Amino acid sequence: MTQQITGVHVPQSQSKRRFGRGAAVAAAVTVVVAVTAPVAAQAAEAAPTAPVGAAKLRDDFNGDGYADLAVAAPAATVGGKKGAGYVAVVYGSKSGLDVTTRQVFSQSTAGVPGSPETDDAFGSALTTADLDRDGYADLVVGVGSEDTADGGAESGLVEVVWGGAKGLSGGAVLATGKAYDWLGRQGRLTVGDINGDGAEDLVTVENQFNLRVLKGPFARDGSTAHGEQLLTDEFDSRYLDLATGDVNGDGVTDVVGAQIDGDEFDARRVVYWLGTERGLTPYITVQGADGYRLKGGENLDVGDVDRDGYDDIVVGRAVDGYDSDLDTPAAKGGRVTWIPGGPDGPDGVKAEHLNQDSPGVPGSAEAGDGFGTDVRIADVNGDGHPDVATGLPGENLGTVADAGAVVVLPGTARGLTGTGAQVVTQDTAGVPGTPEKGDAFGRAVHLADADHDGLADLAAGAPGENGNAGSVWYFRSAPATVVSPGATTFGNSLLGTTATEARLGTGFAD
């Protein structure tokens, strides 16, 4: 059964709810390497009868209490098919990410539906959740350019790879689109319990501008007996990113979206749908201090940065050089915007904007830096306030163009600040590698507690590394620094995957 609601713009004053935590992000999977022996062995030894930490970690695939990392290479060649795509998974441990316990998935992997085809883009979006309620996080994978028998050309596909005590294995189709829906494309996939029944629901985008919700829980064949909800848009909107969380503190998960008006890429806005027992309400547009809709961006995440009990929205606006820069604060070189949540929902009037010209933020704002390319929220320094990591893949390091960087902005009781911000590049002491032109370090970022020490660790993707082969960096956090000794990097050589134009590190799962 499909419930259909037509979306309308509701004035912010009518909002009685607020946003929550979550997001959709791109990721891909290729099975050139199956589960390695160390992965299965470690998982089997670590997982007790009742998975440790499973209720707390939505990215703990084997239930050992450590956050695991899924990273995408949707442009990678698999089985000779260019752009078929793969996703690599590295498991957490008491010492952080352990690159010896890893898996690689693609549509050539046993149990994963489909087969690798040219430009399928397996891993075009990635997210995680316990969809079947067995206590283990599952990996949800978008295959944004898949041609399906039911939907037709470029209809897109969303699949799941099931978690378990021995790691990820098996899979099922969750949803297919219609012709040229590109279901499961980057930014158009997230999960959250939007009706408060205790089961995770899958949120996708149909026909580029309608929100489609599949209500969980899901059976192991990928089906759900709880129906769908379709929220149609009265305008020709397009979605760039989705996230979930509780922005009005009512205990029900809401959905947040980064939108543009049709093909007008400069006309960006932030919208949200409130979760209720009956599902999502029509979306509301966040308004700014001038009474007009707040200028949005290309990506977002949700979390309670100021710890006031209401989740906040953090939006990255990485592009600059548009006409709207003239009336957009901190637009030069890209910006990050913090929008506080509250009992009436997100308050755009109190929004704060940061770029590299803001006090305390390392560097200086320059056109094309891409500050705000990706944003993730988690507590990096252990002070109780979630921080924000953001990428600058266009940052120049000396004469090296577009080498890239990552900046971590501290969260405080007053919101996001540049004071105490830290920058990480391949020039930073203790960081493996050498900055090179076009590395795009920071094209994707990720925060999660892989060693279970209470501090979120940083991962960064550089899809341009080694001539577009791509690589991933992982840093264990400490209270005073983002980069502690023992930083790790890995790429296609370790994974056993095809390196040519793979662009590993294009995105991470949430």
mmCIF file of C-alpha atoms in Angstrom, residues 5-383:
data_model
loop_
_atom_site.group_PDB
_atom_site.id
_atom_site.type_symbol
_atom_site.label_atom_id
_atom_site.label_comp_id
_atom_site.label_asym_id
_atom_site.label_seq_id
_atom_site.Cartn_x
_atom_site.Cartn_y
_atom_site.Cartn_z
ATOM 1 C CA ILE A 5 1.094 13.221 0.067
ATOM 2 C CA THR A 6 1.608 16.290 -2.070
ATOM 3 C CA GLY A 7 4.403 18.518 -0.792
ATOM 4 C CA VAL A 8 3.780 22.218 -0.272
ATOM 5 C CA HIS A 9 5.834 25.025 1.174
ATOM 6 C CA VAL A 10 4.650 25.573 4.759
ATOM 7 C CA PRO A 11 5.706 28.756 6.557
ATOM 8 C CA GLN A 12 8.234 28.020 9.279
ATOM 9 C CA SER A 13 5.979 29.452 11.962
ATOM 10 C CA GLN A 14 3.631 26.495 11.440
ATOM 11 C CA SER A 15 6.330 23.977 12.229
ATOM 12 C CA LYS A 16 5.879 22.138 15.525
ATOM 13 C CA ARG A 17 8.745 19.661 15.233
ATOM 14 C CA ARG A 18 12.468 19.490 14.797
ATOM 15 C CA PHE A 19 15.241 17.571 13.013
ATOM 16 C CA GLY A 20 17.433 14.624 13.811
ATOM 17 C CA ARG A 21 20.613 12.797 12.884
ATOM 18 C CA GLY A 22 21.566 10.867 9.789
ATOM 19 C CA ALA A 23 22.421 11.312 6.105
ATOM 20 C CA ALA A 24 22.889 9.824 2.805
ATOM 21 C CA VAL A 25 26.235 9.604 1.231
ATOM 22 C CA ALA A 26 27.697 7.845 -1.813
ATOM 23 C CA ALA A 27 29.610 4.540 -1.604
ATOM 24 C CA ALA A 28 30.390 1.599 -3.843
ATOM 25 C CA VAL A 29 31.254 -2.093 -3.696
ATOM 26 C CA THR A 30 33.368 -4.450 -5.843
ATOM 27 C CA VAL A 31 34.053 -8.047 -5.081
ATOM 28 C CA VAL A 32 37.467 -8.784 -6.334
ATOM 29 C CA VAL A 33 38.294 -9.872 -2.823
ATOM 30 C CA ALA A 34 35.825 -11.899 -0.790
ATOM 31 C CA VAL A 35 35.770 -11.950 3.008
ATOM 32 C CA THR A 36 39.370 -12.433 3.986
ATOM 33 C CA ALA A 37 40.145 -15.126 6.509
ATOM 34 C CA PRO A 38 41.209 -12.624 9.189
ATOM 35 C CA VAL A 39 37.829 -10.829 8.934
ATOM 36 C CA ALA A 40 35.746 -13.911 9.507
ATOM 37 C CA ALA A 41 38.007 -15.173 12.259
ATOM 38 C CA GLN A 42 38.103 -11.913 14.163
ATOM 39 C CA ALA A 43 34.361 -11.367 13.894
ATOM 40 C CA ALA A 44 33.554 -14.883 15.020
ATOM 41 C CA GLU A 45 35.769 -14.574 18.083
ATOM 42 C CA ALA A 46 34.584 -11.103 19.056
ATOM 43 C CA ALA A 47 30.819 -11.441 18.661
ATOM 44 C CA PRO A 48 28.980 -12.853 21.694
ATOM 45 C CA THR A 49 25.494 -14.320 21.555
ATOM 46 C CA ALA A 50 23.990 -10.861 21.958
ATOM 47 C CA PRO A 51 25.988 -8.390 19.835
ATOM 48 C CA VAL A 52 27.908 -5.901 21.959
ATOM 49 C CA GLY A 53 27.091 -2.278 21.202
ATOM 50 C CA ALA A 54 24.670 -3.157 18.412
ATOM 51 C CA ALA A 55 22.016 -0.845 19.818
ATOM 52 C CA LYS A 56 24.441 2.099 19.813
ATOM 53 C CA LEU A 57 26.406 1.719 16.584
ATOM 54 C CA ARG A 58 24.501 1.835 13.325
ATOM 55 C CA ASP A 59 27.726 1.013 11.441
ATOM 56 C CA ASP A 60 28.841 -2.062 13.432
ATOM 57 C CA PHE A 61 28.367 -4.832 10.874
ATOM 58 C CA ASN A 62 29.718 -7.723 12.972
ATOM 59 C CA GLY A 63 28.394 -6.691 16.389
ATOM 60 C CA ASP A 64 31.757 -6.451 18.172
ATOM 61 C CA GLY A 65 31.130 -2.929 19.480
ATOM 62 C CA TYR A 66 33.520 -1.164 17.088
ATOM 63 C CA ALA A 67 32.389 1.087 14.232
ATOM 64 C CA ASP A 68 33.271 -0.249 10.784
ATOM 65 C CA LEU A 69 34.029 1.790 7.658
ATOM 66 C CA ALA A 70 32.428 1.374 4.229
ATOM 67 C CA VAL A 71 33.956 3.395 1.398
ATOM 68 C CA ALA A 72 32.869 3.693 -2.218
ATOM 69 C CA ALA A 73 34.469 3.463 -5.622
ATOM 70 C CA PRO A 74 31.394 3.717 -7.894
ATOM 71 C CA ALA A 75 33.504 4.548 -10.967
ATOM 72 C CA ALA A 76 35.723 1.460 -10.584
ATOM 73 C CA THR A 77 36.130 -1.300 -13.149
ATOM 74 C CA VAL A 78 34.825 -4.694 -12.043
ATOM 75 C CA GLY A 79 35.093 -7.811 -14.162
ATOM 76 C CA GLY A 80 36.243 -5.687 -17.092
ATOM 77 C CA LYS A 81 33.151 -3.447 -16.856
ATOM 78 C CA LYS A 82 34.167 0.184 -16.488
ATOM 79 C CA GLY A 83 32.107 2.105 -13.949
ATOM 80 C CA ALA A 84 30.478 -1.010 -12.493
ATOM 81 C CA GLY A 85 31.620 0.062 -9.030
ATOM 82 C CA TYR A 86 32.585 -1.549 -5.735
ATOM 83 C CA VAL A 87 32.445 -0.925 -1.980
ATOM 84 C CA ALA A 88 35.254 -1.734 0.438
ATOM 85 C CA VAL A 89 34.601 -2.432 4.118
ATOM 86 C CA VAL A 90 37.295 -2.235 6.807
ATOM 87 C CA TYR A 91 36.419 -3.428 10.306
ATOM 88 C CA GLY A 92 37.053 -1.567 13.554
ATOM 89 C CA SER A 93 39.020 -2.949 16.499
ATOM 90 C CA LYS A 94 40.487 -1.847 19.841
ATOM 91 C CA SER A 95 43.365 -0.397 17.821
ATOM 92 C CA GLY A 96 41.106 1.403 15.352
ATOM 93 C CA LEU A 97 40.466 0.348 11.783
ATOM 94 C CA ASP A 98 42.240 -2.912 11.021
ATOM 95 C CA VAL A 99 43.060 -3.086 7.297
ATOM 96 C CA THR A 100 43.769 -6.827 7.616
ATOM 97 C CA THR A 101 40.077 -7.410 8.361
ATOM 98 C CA ARG A 102 38.367 -6.225 5.247
ATOM 99 C CA GLN A 103 35.879 -7.146 2.566
ATOM 100 C CA VAL A 104 35.197 -5.905 -0.946
ATOM 101 C CA PHE A 105 31.732 -6.100 -2.484
ATOM 102 C CA SER A 106 30.367 -5.646 -5.969
ATOM 103 C CA GLN A 107 27.621 -7.182 -8.048
ATOM 104 C CA SER A 108 30.016 -10.006 -8.789
ATOM 105 C CA THR A 109 30.060 -10.926 -5.092
ATOM 106 C CA ALA A 110 28.246 -14.116 -4.144
ATOM 107 C CA GLY A 111 24.863 -13.271 -2.656
ATOM 108 C CA VAL A 112 24.754 -9.688 -3.951
ATOM 109 C CA PRO A 113 21.952 -9.327 -6.533
ATOM 110 C CA GLY A 114 22.762 -8.432 -10.129
ATOM 111 C CA SER A 115 25.938 -8.549 -12.174
ATOM 112 C CA PRO A 116 28.547 -5.875 -12.896
ATOM 113 C CA GLU A 117 27.737 -3.821 -15.988
ATOM 114 C CA THR A 118 29.297 -0.735 -17.537
ATOM 115 C CA ASP A 119 28.460 2.455 -15.606
ATOM 116 C CA ASP A 120 26.069 0.821 -13.107
ATOM 117 C CA ALA A 121 27.776 2.841 -10.339
ATOM 118 C CA PHE A 122 27.389 0.295 -7.567
ATOM 119 C CA GLY A 123 27.971 2.299 -4.380
ATOM 120 C CA SER A 124 26.730 5.598 -5.802
ATOM 121 C CA ALA A 125 25.145 6.078 -2.366
ATOM 122 C CA LEU A 126 25.731 4.264 0.923
ATOM 123 C CA THR A 127 24.095 4.215 4.306
ATOM 124 C CA THR A 128 23.771 1.802 7.222
ATOM 125 C CA ALA A 129 21.014 0.564 9.533
ATOM 126 C CA ASP A 130 19.715 -2.608 11.152
ATOM 127 C CA LEU A 131 16.917 -3.139 8.632
ATOM 128 C CA ASP A 132 15.919 -6.661 9.719
ATOM 129 C CA ARG A 133 16.247 -5.983 13.474
ATOM 130 C CA ASP A 134 18.659 -8.852 14.149
ATOM 131 C CA GLY A 135 21.086 -6.691 16.156
ATOM 132 C CA TYR A 136 23.641 -6.221 13.369
ATOM 133 C CA ALA A 137 24.029 -3.161 11.146
ATOM 134 C CA ASP A 138 23.386 -3.773 7.467
ATOM 135 C CA LEU A 139 24.991 -2.003 4.500
ATOM 136 C CA VAL A 140 22.540 -0.268 2.150
ATOM 137 C CA VAL A 141 23.950 0.342 -1.332
ATOM 138 C CA GLY A 142 22.659 2.530 -4.137
ATOM 139 C CA VAL A 143 23.264 1.425 -7.729
ATOM 140 C CA GLY A 144 22.205 4.695 -9.273
ATOM 141 C CA SER A 145 22.592 3.929 -12.980
ATOM 142 C CA GLU A 146 21.392 0.318 -13.001
ATOM 143 C CA ASP A 147 19.035 -0.692 -15.831
ATOM 144 C CA THR A 148 16.339 -2.918 -14.370
ATOM 145 C CA ALA A 149 13.838 -5.249 -16.015
ATOM 146 C CA ASP A 150 10.912 -3.622 -14.242
ATOM 147 C CA GLY A 151 12.012 -0.007 -14.430
ATOM 148 C CA GLY A 152 13.993 0.291 -17.643
ATOM 149 C CA ALA A 153 17.025 2.398 -18.529
ATOM 150 C CA GLU A 154 18.799 4.235 -15.686
ATOM 151 C CA SER A 155 15.991 3.321 -13.305
ATOM 152 C CA GLY A 156 18.386 2.704 -10.439
ATOM 153 C CA LEU A 157 18.400 0.166 -7.668
ATOM 154 C CA VAL A 158 18.834 -0.007 -3.894
ATOM 155 C CA GLU A 159 20.269 -3.191 -2.374
ATOM 156 C CA VAL A 160 21.245 -4.399 1.072
ATOM 157 C CA VAL A 161 24.177 -6.540 2.232
ATOM 158 C CA TRP A 162 23.257 -8.174 5.537
ATOM 159 C CA GLY A 163 25.360 -7.843 8.689
ATOM 160 C CA GLY A 164 26.136 -10.767 10.991
ATOM 161 C CA ALA A 165 28.595 -12.178 13.521
ATOM 162 C CA LYS A 166 31.096 -13.007 10.768
ATOM 163 C CA GLY A 167 30.708 -9.715 8.959
ATOM 164 C CA LEU A 168 28.672 -8.758 5.908
ATOM 165 C CA SER A 169 27.302 -11.434 3.605
ATOM 166 C CA GLY A 170 24.361 -12.146 1.326
ATOM 167 C CA GLY A 171 22.024 -9.505 0.052
ATOM 168 C CA ALA A 172 18.660 -8.551 -1.393
ATOM 169 C CA VAL A 173 17.004 -5.919 -3.567
ATOM 170 C CA LEU A 174 15.107 -3.329 -1.521
ATOM 171 C CA ALA A 175 13.747 -1.024 -4.219
ATOM 172 C CA THR A 176 13.883 -0.323 -7.948
ATOM 173 C CA GLY A 177 12.966 2.852 -9.782
ATOM 174 C CA LYS A 178 11.322 3.804 -13.025
ATOM 175 C CA ALA A 179 13.112 4.792 -16.218
ATOM 176 C CA TYR A 180 15.602 7.590 -15.540
ATOM 177 C CA ASP A 181 14.755 7.773 -11.831
ATOM 178 C CA TRP A 182 18.420 7.105 -10.932
ATOM 179 C CA LEU A 183 17.142 5.610 -7.687
ATOM 180 C CA GLY A 184 20.014 5.254 -5.242
ATOM 181 C CA ARG A 185 22.106 7.998 -6.757
ATOM 182 C CA GLN A 186 24.491 10.009 -4.592
ATOM 183 C CA GLY A 187 22.674 11.983 -1.910
ATOM 184 C CA ARG A 188 19.308 10.336 -2.536
ATOM 185 C CA LEU A 189 19.370 7.644 0.102
ATOM 186 C CA THR A 190 19.022 7.632 3.895
ATOM 187 C CA VAL A 191 17.373 5.682 6.709
ATOM 188 C CA GLY A 192 15.525 6.495 9.913
ATOM 189 C CA ASP A 193 12.521 5.547 12.023
ATOM 190 C CA ILE A 194 10.208 8.246 10.668
ATOM 191 C CA ASN A 195 7.010 6.914 12.283
ATOM 192 C CA GLY A 196 8.367 6.008 15.712
ATOM 193 C CA ASP A 197 7.495 2.302 15.572
ATOM 194 C CA GLY A 198 11.033 1.140 16.365
ATOM 195 C CA ALA A 199 11.863 -0.068 12.846
ATOM 196 C CA GLU A 200 14.226 1.656 10.432
ATOM 197 C CA ASP A 201 12.578 3.001 7.272
ATOM 198 C CA LEU A 202 14.300 3.504 3.903
ATOM 199 C CA VAL A 203 14.066 6.970 2.341
ATOM 200 C CA THR A 204 14.827 7.399 -1.362
ATOM 201 C CA VAL A 205 14.012 9.811 -4.185
ATOM 202 C CA GLU A 206 11.720 8.857 -7.059
ATOM 203 C CA ASN A 207 11.640 10.782 -10.340
ATOM 204 C CA GLN A 208 14.324 13.090 -8.911
ATOM 205 C CA PHE A 209 11.880 15.201 -6.869
ATOM 206 C CA ASN A 210 9.444 12.916 -5.000
ATOM 207 C CA LEU A 211 10.376 11.454 -1.629
ATOM 208 C CA ARG A 212 9.702 7.702 -1.431
ATOM 209 C CA VAL A 213 9.649 5.984 1.961
ATOM 210 C CA LEU A 214 9.669 2.192 2.370
ATOM 211 C CA LYS A 215 8.470 1.316 5.852
ATOM 212 C CA GLY A 216 10.500 -1.234 7.816
ATOM 213 C CA PRO A 217 11.287 -3.682 9.183
ATOM 214 C CA PHE A 218 12.496 -5.646 6.151
ATOM 215 C CA ALA A 219 12.515 -9.397 5.602
ATOM 216 C CA ARG A 220 15.701 -11.163 4.482
ATOM 217 C CA ASP A 221 14.407 -11.221 0.904
ATOM 218 C CA GLY A 222 14.300 -7.409 0.981
ATOM 219 C CA SER A 223 10.521 -7.156 1.158
ATOM 220 C CA THR A 224 8.435 -5.216 3.653
ATOM 221 C CA ALA A 225 4.820 -5.815 4.576
ATOM 222 C CA HIS A 226 4.362 -2.304 5.927
ATOM 223 C CA GLY A 227 3.817 -0.357 2.716
ATOM 224 C CA GLU A 228 5.276 2.841 1.319
ATOM 225 C CA GLN A 229 4.700 6.573 1.500
ATOM 226 C CA LEU A 230 5.219 8.864 -1.495
ATOM 227 C CA LEU A 231 5.542 12.612 -0.925
ATOM 228 C CA THR A 232 5.193 14.442 -4.215
ATOM 229 C CA ASP A 233 6.550 17.918 -4.860
ATOM 230 C CA GLU A 234 4.416 20.619 -6.472
ATOM 231 C CA PHE A 235 7.582 22.184 -7.886
ATOM 232 C CA ASP A 236 10.333 20.860 -10.164
ATOM 233 C CA SER A 237 12.783 20.352 -7.303
ATOM 234 C CA ARG A 238 15.913 18.202 -7.283
ATOM 235 C CA TYR A 239 17.554 16.589 -4.259
ATOM 236 C CA LEU A 240 21.291 16.801 -3.658
ATOM 237 C CA ASP A 241 21.430 15.184 -0.204
ATOM 238 C CA LEU A 242 19.228 13.705 2.517
ATOM 239 C CA ALA A 243 19.751 13.168 6.240
ATOM 240 C CA THR A 244 17.661 12.039 9.201
ATOM 241 C CA GLY A 245 17.382 13.008 12.864
ATOM 242 C CA ASP A 246 15.104 14.625 15.433
ATOM 243 C CA VAL A 247 15.146 18.401 14.885
ATOM 244 C CA ASN A 248 12.211 19.364 17.099
ATOM 245 C CA GLY A 249 12.780 17.051 20.066
ATOM 246 C CA ASP A 250 9.502 15.151 19.880
ATOM 247 C CA GLY A 251 11.230 11.760 19.838
ATOM 248 C CA VAL A 252 10.327 10.924 16.229
ATOM 249 C CA THR A 253 12.907 10.977 13.441
ATOM 250 C CA ASP A 254 12.567 13.682 10.782
ATOM 251 C CA VAL A 255 14.103 13.949 7.297
ATOM 252 C CA VAL A 256 16.185 16.895 6.062
ATOM 253 C CA GLY A 257 16.962 17.635 2.432
ATOM 254 C CA ALA A 258 19.254 19.845 0.359
ATOM 255 C CA GLN A 259 17.226 20.961 -2.668
ATOM 256 C CA ILE A 260 17.630 22.981 -5.840
ATOM 257 C CA ASP A 261 14.920 24.407 -8.090
ATOM 258 C CA GLY A 262 14.902 22.245 -11.212
ATOM 259 C CA ASP A 263 18.017 22.895 -13.265
ATOM 260 C CA GLU A 264 18.799 26.198 -11.472
ATOM 261 C CA PHE A 265 21.766 24.915 -9.507
ATOM 262 C CA ASP A 266 22.252 28.267 -7.823
ATOM 263 C CA ALA A 267 18.740 28.211 -6.290
ATOM 264 C CA ARG A 268 19.574 25.995 -3.309
ATOM 265 C CA ARG A 269 17.478 25.611 -0.165
ATOM 266 C CA VAL A 270 17.099 23.482 2.963
ATOM 267 C CA VAL A 271 13.820 21.659 3.588
ATOM 268 C CA TYR A 272 12.558 19.203 6.172
ATOM 269 C CA TRP A 273 9.750 16.711 6.675
ATOM 270 C CA LEU A 274 8.532 16.067 10.216
ATOM 271 C CA GLY A 275 8.136 12.489 11.388
ATOM 272 C CA THR A 276 4.827 11.426 12.969
ATOM 273 C CA GLU A 277 3.093 8.167 13.878
ATOM 274 C CA ARG A 278 1.469 8.292 10.430
ATOM 275 C CA GLY A 279 4.698 9.024 8.595
ATOM 276 C CA LEU A 280 6.197 12.209 7.188
ATOM 277 C CA THR A 281 4.359 15.507 6.830
ATOM 278 C CA PRO A 282 4.746 17.774 3.754
ATOM 279 C CA TYR A 283 8.078 19.556 3.694
ATOM 280 C CA ILE A 284 8.831 22.923 5.261
ATOM 281 C CA THR A 285 11.439 25.318 3.883
ATOM 282 C CA VAL A 286 13.940 26.812 6.329
ATOM 283 C CA GLN A 287 13.656 30.609 6.297
ATOM 284 C CA GLY A 288 16.510 33.043 6.912
ATOM 285 C CA ALA A 289 16.750 36.266 8.877
ATOM 286 C CA ASP A 290 15.671 38.313 5.845
ATOM 287 C CA GLY A 291 12.340 36.496 5.646
ATOM 288 C CA TYR A 292 13.347 34.583 2.542
ATOM 289 C CA ARG A 293 14.400 30.963 2.320
ATOM 290 C CA LEU A 294 17.863 30.339 3.692
ATOM 291 C CA LYS A 295 20.491 29.693 1.038
ATOM 292 C CA GLY A 296 21.400 26.006 1.231
ATOM 293 C CA GLY A 297 24.127 23.873 -0.267
ATOM 294 C CA GLU A 298 25.035 20.539 -1.798
ATOM 295 C CA ASN A 299 25.297 18.332 1.280
ATOM 296 C CA LEU A 300 24.241 18.213 4.913
ATOM 297 C CA ASP A 301 24.297 16.273 8.151
ATOM 298 C CA VAL A 302 22.242 16.427 11.342
ATOM 299 C CA GLY A 303 23.314 16.290 14.996
ATOM 300 C CA ASP A 304 22.987 18.145 18.300
ATOM 301 C CA VAL A 305 26.073 20.368 18.103
ATOM 302 C CA ASP A 306 25.104 22.682 20.988
ATOM 303 C CA ARG A 307 23.723 19.842 23.158
ATOM 304 C CA ASP A 308 20.422 21.595 23.889
ATOM 305 C CA GLY A 309 18.331 18.488 23.187
ATOM 306 C CA TYR A 310 17.419 19.497 19.632
ATOM 307 C CA ASP A 311 19.302 18.214 16.605
ATOM 308 C CA ASP A 312 20.858 20.881 14.380
ATOM 309 C CA ILE A 313 21.462 20.968 10.634
ATOM 310 C CA VAL A 314 24.924 21.567 9.208
ATOM 311 C CA VAL A 315 24.983 22.440 5.507
ATOM 312 C CA GLY A 316 28.001 22.515 3.200
ATOM 313 C CA ARG A 317 27.913 24.977 0.287
ATOM 314 C CA ALA A 318 31.122 24.179 -1.549
ATOM 315 C CA VAL A 319 30.564 25.929 -4.872
ATOM 316 C CA ASP A 320 31.166 29.626 -5.369
ATOM 317 C CA GLY A 321 31.243 32.000 -8.303
ATOM 318 C CA TYR A 322 27.478 32.289 -8.760
ATOM 319 C CA ASP A 323 25.442 35.497 -8.865
ATOM 320 C CA SER A 324 23.969 34.610 -5.480
ATOM 321 C CA ASP A 325 27.424 35.004 -3.895
ATOM 322 C CA LEU A 326 26.712 38.720 -3.775
ATOM 323 C CA ASP A 327 24.019 38.293 -1.112
ATOM 324 C CA THR A 328 25.280 35.087 0.514
ATOM 325 C CA PRO A 329 27.422 35.451 3.665
ATOM 326 C CA ALA A 330 30.852 33.768 3.660
ATOM 327 C CA ALA A 331 30.360 32.449 0.118
ATOM 328 C CA LYS A 332 33.952 32.828 -1.074
ATOM 329 C CA GLY A 333 35.746 29.510 -1.359
ATOM 330 C CA GLY A 334 32.751 27.631 0.053
ATOM 331 C CA ARG A 335 31.110 27.724 3.469
ATOM 332 C CA VAL A 336 29.583 25.658 6.262
ATOM 333 C CA THR A 337 26.278 26.772 7.839
ATOM 334 C CA TRP A 338 25.015 25.727 11.275
ATOM 335 C CA ILE A 339 21.220 25.871 11.701
ATOM 336 C CA PRO A 340 20.091 25.247 15.294
ATOM 337 C CA GLY A 341 17.105 23.033 16.008
ATOM 338 C CA GLY A 342 14.367 23.948 18.464
ATOM 339 C CA PRO A 343 10.835 23.096 19.594
ATOM 340 C CA ASP A 344 9.438 24.714 16.441
ATOM 341 C CA GLY A 345 11.986 23.083 14.165
ATOM 342 C CA PRO A 346 15.200 24.429 12.596
ATOM 343 C CA ASP A 347 15.689 28.160 13.165
ATOM 344 C CA GLY A 348 17.252 29.700 10.071
ATOM 345 C CA VAL A 349 17.158 33.159 11.654
ATOM 346 C CA LYS A 350 19.871 32.027 14.082
ATOM 347 C CA ALA A 351 22.012 30.350 11.424
ATOM 348 C CA GLU A 352 25.775 30.901 11.597
ATOM 349 C CA HIS A 353 28.108 30.763 8.575
ATOM 350 C CA LEU A 354 31.798 29.849 8.553
ATOM 351 C CA ASN A 355 34.415 29.844 5.817
ATOM 352 C CA GLN A 356 38.214 30.070 5.765
ATOM 353 C CA ASP A 357 38.067 33.795 6.442
ATOM 354 C CA SER A 358 36.180 33.201 9.707
ATOM 355 C CA PRO A 359 38.165 33.715 12.944
ATOM 356 C CA GLY A 360 40.153 30.630 13.922
ATOM 357 C CA VAL A 361 39.566 28.647 10.735
ATOM 358 C CA PRO A 362 42.919 27.617 9.200
ATOM 359 C CA GLY A 363 43.851 29.047 5.798
ATOM 360 C CA SER A 364 42.185 31.792 3.798
ATOM 361 C CA ALA A 365 39.125 31.738 1.563
ATOM 362 C CA GLU A 366 40.021 31.386 -2.113
ATOM 363 C CA ALA A 367 37.794 30.723 -5.093
ATOM 364 C CA GLY A 368 37.475 27.040 -5.850
ATOM 365 C CA ASP A 369 38.731 25.724 -2.489
ATOM 366 C CA GLY A 370 35.522 23.743 -2.022
ATOM 367 C CA PHE A 371 35.206 24.365 1.719
ATOM 368 C CA GLY A 372 32.038 22.475 2.729
ATOM 369 C CA THR A 373 32.327 19.783 0.045
ATOM 370 C CA ASP A 374 31.295 17.133 2.585
ATOM 371 C CA VAL A 375 30.185 17.580 6.204
ATOM 372 C CA ARG A 376 29.998 15.040 9.052
ATOM 373 C CA ILE A 377 29.005 15.524 12.693
ATOM 374 C CA ALA A 378 30.454 13.624 15.702
ATOM 375 C CA ASP A 379 32.407 14.331 18.905
ATOM 376 C CA VAL A 380 36.079 14.229 17.928
ATOM 377 C CA ASN A 381 37.697 15.652 21.086
ATOM 378 C CA GLY A 382 35.485 14.077 23.748
ATOM 379 C CA ASP A 383 34.145 17.307 25.258
#
